[in-house]
Amino acid sequence: NAGVMQNPRHLVRRRGQEARLRCSPMKGHSHVYWYRQLPEEGLKFMVYLQKENIIDESGMPKERFSAEFPKEGPSILRIQQVVRGDSAAYFCASSPQQGSGNTIYFGEGSWLTVV
Amino acid sequence: SQQGEEDPQALSIQEGENATMNCSYKTSINNLQWYRQNSGRGLVHLILIRSNEREKHSGRLRVTLDTSKKSSSLLITASRAADTASYFCATDLRTGTASKLTFGTGTRLQVTL
């Protein structure tokens, strides 16, 4: 049973370009979460999605960031017009069902570097 | 201070010694979880302890939770060099909805031979 798969693992973008990060949840998991980790910091919640629905995006920056989890295919975190401050590790996690207290499983992360 | 703060920020011990990390939080929680992160890697879930539990064990790991003091501790006994990593506590504030974890800034553990 493959774990949460994220790609690319490392991504370099110039300022102003777009970054697209993909996440395939574990098999059977229909809940996806995105977290961001700045250097030397803990993870910060960004968004929680179910298939075709954004449930909680309270941690998403108001501009340039968007996320989707289509009926078919991986979840996508999209960052438009990247700036240096977007450089971070972006982690996706998934869980099998709704309900607080369920363990969520993290992927290996996508490291974005903006030059 | 933020929800979920670990103490100390960094810890260096010798192999075979025990390592204790503490986590404090501010608001009521549903559960608290500990994760490990090796440098440049993702997070590995270690233990989940619910708000009505006081202690949990998993192999060489022991986690305690004191809801009256809003604090938790992670004890790693007989540490090994492979335990070198950052350790994060994460609090889950929600009940009845999917987990939305709030992470601390972590404790960097270095275990030397």
Coordinates of C-alpha atoms in Angstrom, one line a residue:
Chain A
N1 CA 0.0 0.0 0.0
A2 CA 1.8 3.1 -1.2
G3 CA 2.0 6.0 1.0
V4 CA 1.1 9.6 0.2
M5 CA 2.9 10.5 -3.0
Q6 CA 4.1 14.0 -3.7
N7 CA 5.8 15.4 -6.7
P8 CA 8.0 16.9 -7.5
R9 CA 10.2 16.4 -4.5
H10 CA 12.3 19.5 -5.4
L11 CA 11.2 22.4 -7.5
V12 CA 13.1 25.5 -8.4
R13 CA 11.2 28.5 -9.8
R14 CA 12.2 32.0 -10.7
R15 CA 10.3 34.9 -9.2
G16 CA 7.0 35.5 -11.0
Q17 CA 6.7 31.9 -12.3
E18 CA 4.0 29.4 -11.3
A19 CA 4.6 26.4 -9.1
R20 CA 2.3 23.3 -9.2
L21 CA 2.7 20.7 -6.5
R22 CA 0.9 17.4 -6.7
C23 CA -0.3 15.0 -4.1
S24 CA -1.8 11.5 -4.5
P25 CA -3.3 10.4 -1.2
M26 CA -3.0 6.9 0.2
K27 CA -5.3 4.4 -1.4
G28 CA -8.8 4.6 0.1
H29 CA -8.2 8.1 1.6
S30 CA -10.6 10.8 0.5
H31 CA -9.3 13.6 2.8
V32 CA -6.3 15.7 1.8
Y33 CA -4.5 18.4 3.8
W34 CA -1.7 20.7 2.7
Y35 CA 0.8 22.1 5.2
R36 CA 3.7 24.5 4.7
Q37 CA 7.0 24.4 6.6
L38 CA 9.3 27.4 6.5
P39 CA 13.0 26.8 7.4
E40 CA 13.5 26.0 11.0
E41 CA 9.8 26.1 11.8
G42 CA 7.0 23.7 12.4
L43 CA 4.3 22.9 9.9
K44 CA 1.5 25.4 9.3
F45 CA -1.9 24.2 8.1
M46 CA -3.0 25.6 4.8
V47 CA -6.0 23.8 3.4
Y48 CA -8.2 20.7 3.8
L49 CA -10.0 19.2 0.9
Q50 CA -12.2 16.4 0.0
K51 CA -13.0 15.3 -3.5
E52 CA -14.2 18.3 -5.5
N53 CA -14.6 20.3 -2.3
I54 CA -12.5 22.8 -0.3
I55 CA -13.6 22.2 3.3
D56 CA -11.3 24.6 5.2
E57 CA -8.9 27.0 3.6
S58 CA -8.3 29.2 6.6
G59 CA -4.5 28.8 6.4
M60 CA -4.2 29.7 2.7
P61 CA -2.8 33.1 1.8
K62 CA -5.5 35.2 0.3
E63 CA -3.7 35.7 -3.0
R64 CA -1.7 33.6 -5.5
F65 CA -2.4 30.3 -3.7
S66 CA -5.1 27.9 -4.7
A67 CA -5.8 24.2 -4.2
E68 CA -8.0 21.6 -5.7
F69 CA -8.8 17.9 -5.4
P70 CA -10.6 16.8 -8.5
K71 CA -12.8 13.8 -8.8
E72 CA -10.1 12.1 -10.8
G73 CA -6.4 12.6 -10.3
P74 CA -4.2 14.1 -7.6
S75 CA -4.7 17.1 -5.4
I76 CA -2.9 20.2 -6.8
L77 CA -1.5 23.1 -4.8
R78 CA -0.9 26.0 -7.2
I79 CA 1.2 29.1 -6.4
Q80 CA 1.1 31.8 -8.9
Q81 CA 3.7 34.5 -9.4
V82 CA 6.0 33.0 -6.8
V83 CA 8.1 35.2 -4.5
R84 CA 11.2 34.4 -2.4
G85 CA 9.1 34.1 0.7
D86 CA 7.2 31.1 -0.9
S87 CA 10.4 29.1 -0.6
A88 CA 9.4 26.3 1.8
A89 CA 8.6 22.6 2.1
Y90 CA 5.0 21.8 1.2
F91 CA 3.6 18.7 2.8
C92 CA 0.5 16.9 1.8
A93 CA -1.3 14.5 4.1
S94 CA -4.3 12.3 3.8
S95 CA -6.7 10.4 6.1
P96 CA -9.3 7.8 5.4
Q97 CA -12.3 9.5 6.9
Q98 CA -13.6 12.5 8.7
G99 CA -13.3 12.6 12.4
S100 CA -11.0 14.3 14.7
G101 CA -8.4 11.9 16.2
N102 CA -7.8 9.9 13.1
T103 CA -4.1 9.7 12.2
I104 CA -3.2 11.6 9.1
Y105 CA -0.3 10.4 7.0
F106 CA 2.2 12.7 5.5
G107 CA 4.0 12.6 2.3
E108 CA 7.7 13.3 1.9
G109 CA 7.1 16.8 0.9
S110 CA 7.9 19.1 -2.0
W111 CA 10.7 21.6 -1.5
L112 CA 10.1 24.8 -3.4
T113 CA 13.0 27.1 -3.9
V114 CA 12.4 30.5 -5.5
V115 CA 15.4 32.2 -7.0
Chain B
S1 CA 3.7 31.9 22.3
Q2 CA 2.0 29.6 19.9
Q3 CA -0.1 26.6 20.4
G4 CA 2.2 23.6 20.8
E5 CA 5.7 24.8 21.8
E6 CA 8.4 22.3 22.3
D7 CA 11.1 22.5 24.9
P8 CA 14.1 22.4 24.6
Q9 CA 14.6 23.7 21.1
A10 CA 17.7 21.5 20.8
L11 CA 19.0 18.5 22.8
S12 CA 22.2 16.6 22.5
I13 CA 22.8 13.3 24.3
Q14 CA 24.9 10.2 24.0
E15 CA 23.7 6.9 22.7
G16 CA 22.0 4.9 25.5
E17 CA 20.8 7.9 27.4
N18 CA 17.2 8.9 27.7
A19 CA 15.8 12.0 25.9
T20 CA 12.9 14.0 27.2
M21 CA 11.1 16.6 25.2
N22 CA 8.2 18.7 26.4
C23 CA 5.3 20.4 24.7
S24 CA 3.0 23.1 26.0
Y25 CA -0.2 24.3 24.5
K26 CA -2.7 27.0 25.2
T27 CA -6.2 25.9 24.4
S28 CA -8.3 22.7 25.0
I29 CA -7.5 19.9 22.8
N30 CA -9.1 16.7 21.5
N31 CA -5.8 14.9 21.2
L32 CA -2.1 15.5 20.9
Q33 CA 0.3 13.8 18.5
W34 CA 4.0 13.4 18.3
Y35 CA 5.9 13.3 15.0
R36 CA 9.5 12.7 14.0
Q37 CA 11.1 14.4 11.0
N38 CA 14.5 13.5 9.7
S39 CA 16.3 16.2 7.9
G40 CA 14.9 16.8 4.4
R41 CA 12.2 14.2 4.9
G42 CA 8.5 14.0 5.7
L43 CA 6.9 13.5 9.0
V44 CA 6.5 10.1 10.6
H45 CA 3.7 9.7 13.1
L46 CA 4.9 8.4 16.5
I47 CA 2.0 8.4 19.0
L48 CA -1.4 9.9 19.4
I49 CA -2.7 10.5 22.9
R50 CA -6.3 11.5 23.5
S51 CA -7.4 14.1 26.0
N52 CA -8.8 11.5 28.3
E53 CA -5.6 9.5 28.4
R54 CA -2.6 10.3 30.7
E55 CA 0.1 8.0 29.4
K56 CA 0.9 5.9 26.4
H57 CA 3.7 3.7 25.4
S58 CA 5.0 2.5 22.1
G59 CA 8.3 0.6 22.1
R60 CA 11.0 2.9 23.5
L61 CA 8.6 5.8 23.4
R62 CA 6.6 7.0 26.4
V63 CA 4.2 10.0 26.1
T64 CA 2.4 11.7 29.0
L65 CA -0.4 14.2 28.8
D66 CA -1.4 16.6 31.6
T67 CA -4.4 18.5 30.5
S68 CA -4.5 20.5 33.7
K69 CA -1.1 21.9 32.9
K70 CA -1.7 21.8 29.1
S71 CA 1.5 20.0 28.6
S72 CA 2.8 16.7 27.2
S73 CA 6.2 15.0 27.3
L74 CA 7.9 12.5 25.0
L75 CA 10.5 10.2 26.5
I76 CA 12.8 8.2 24.3
T77 CA 14.6 5.6 26.3
A78 CA 17.9 4.0 25.5
S79 CA 18.4 6.4 22.6
R80 CA 20.2 5.4 19.4
A81 CA 22.0 7.4 16.8
A82 CA 19.1 6.7 14.4
D83 CA 16.8 8.7 16.8
T84 CA 18.6 11.8 15.6
A85 CA 15.8 13.9 14.1
S86 CA 13.4 16.8 14.9
Y87 CA 10.4 16.0 17.0
F88 CA 7.2 17.9 16.8
C89 CA 4.1 17.9 18.9
A90 CA 0.8 18.7 17.2
T91 CA -2.5 19.5 18.8
D92 CA -5.8 18.6 17.3
L93 CA -8.4 21.1 18.5
R94 CA -11.4 19.8 16.6
T95 CA -14.0 17.3 17.6
G96 CA -16.4 15.7 15.1
T97 CA -14.5 17.1 12.1
A98 CA -11.4 16.2 10.3
S99 CA -8.1 16.8 12.0
K100 CA -6.5 20.2 11.6
L101 CA -3.2 19.9 13.4
T102 CA -1.3 22.8 15.0
F103 CA 2.4 22.1 15.1
G104 CA 5.1 23.4 17.4
T105 CA 8.5 24.5 16.2
G106 CA 10.1 21.2 17.2
T107 CA 13.0 19.9 19.3
R108 CA 16.1 19.0 17.4
L109 CA 17.6 15.8 19.0
Q110 CA 21.2 14.9 18.3
V111 CA 22.3 11.4 19.5
T112 CA 26.0 10.9 19.4
L113 CA 27.9 7.7 19.6

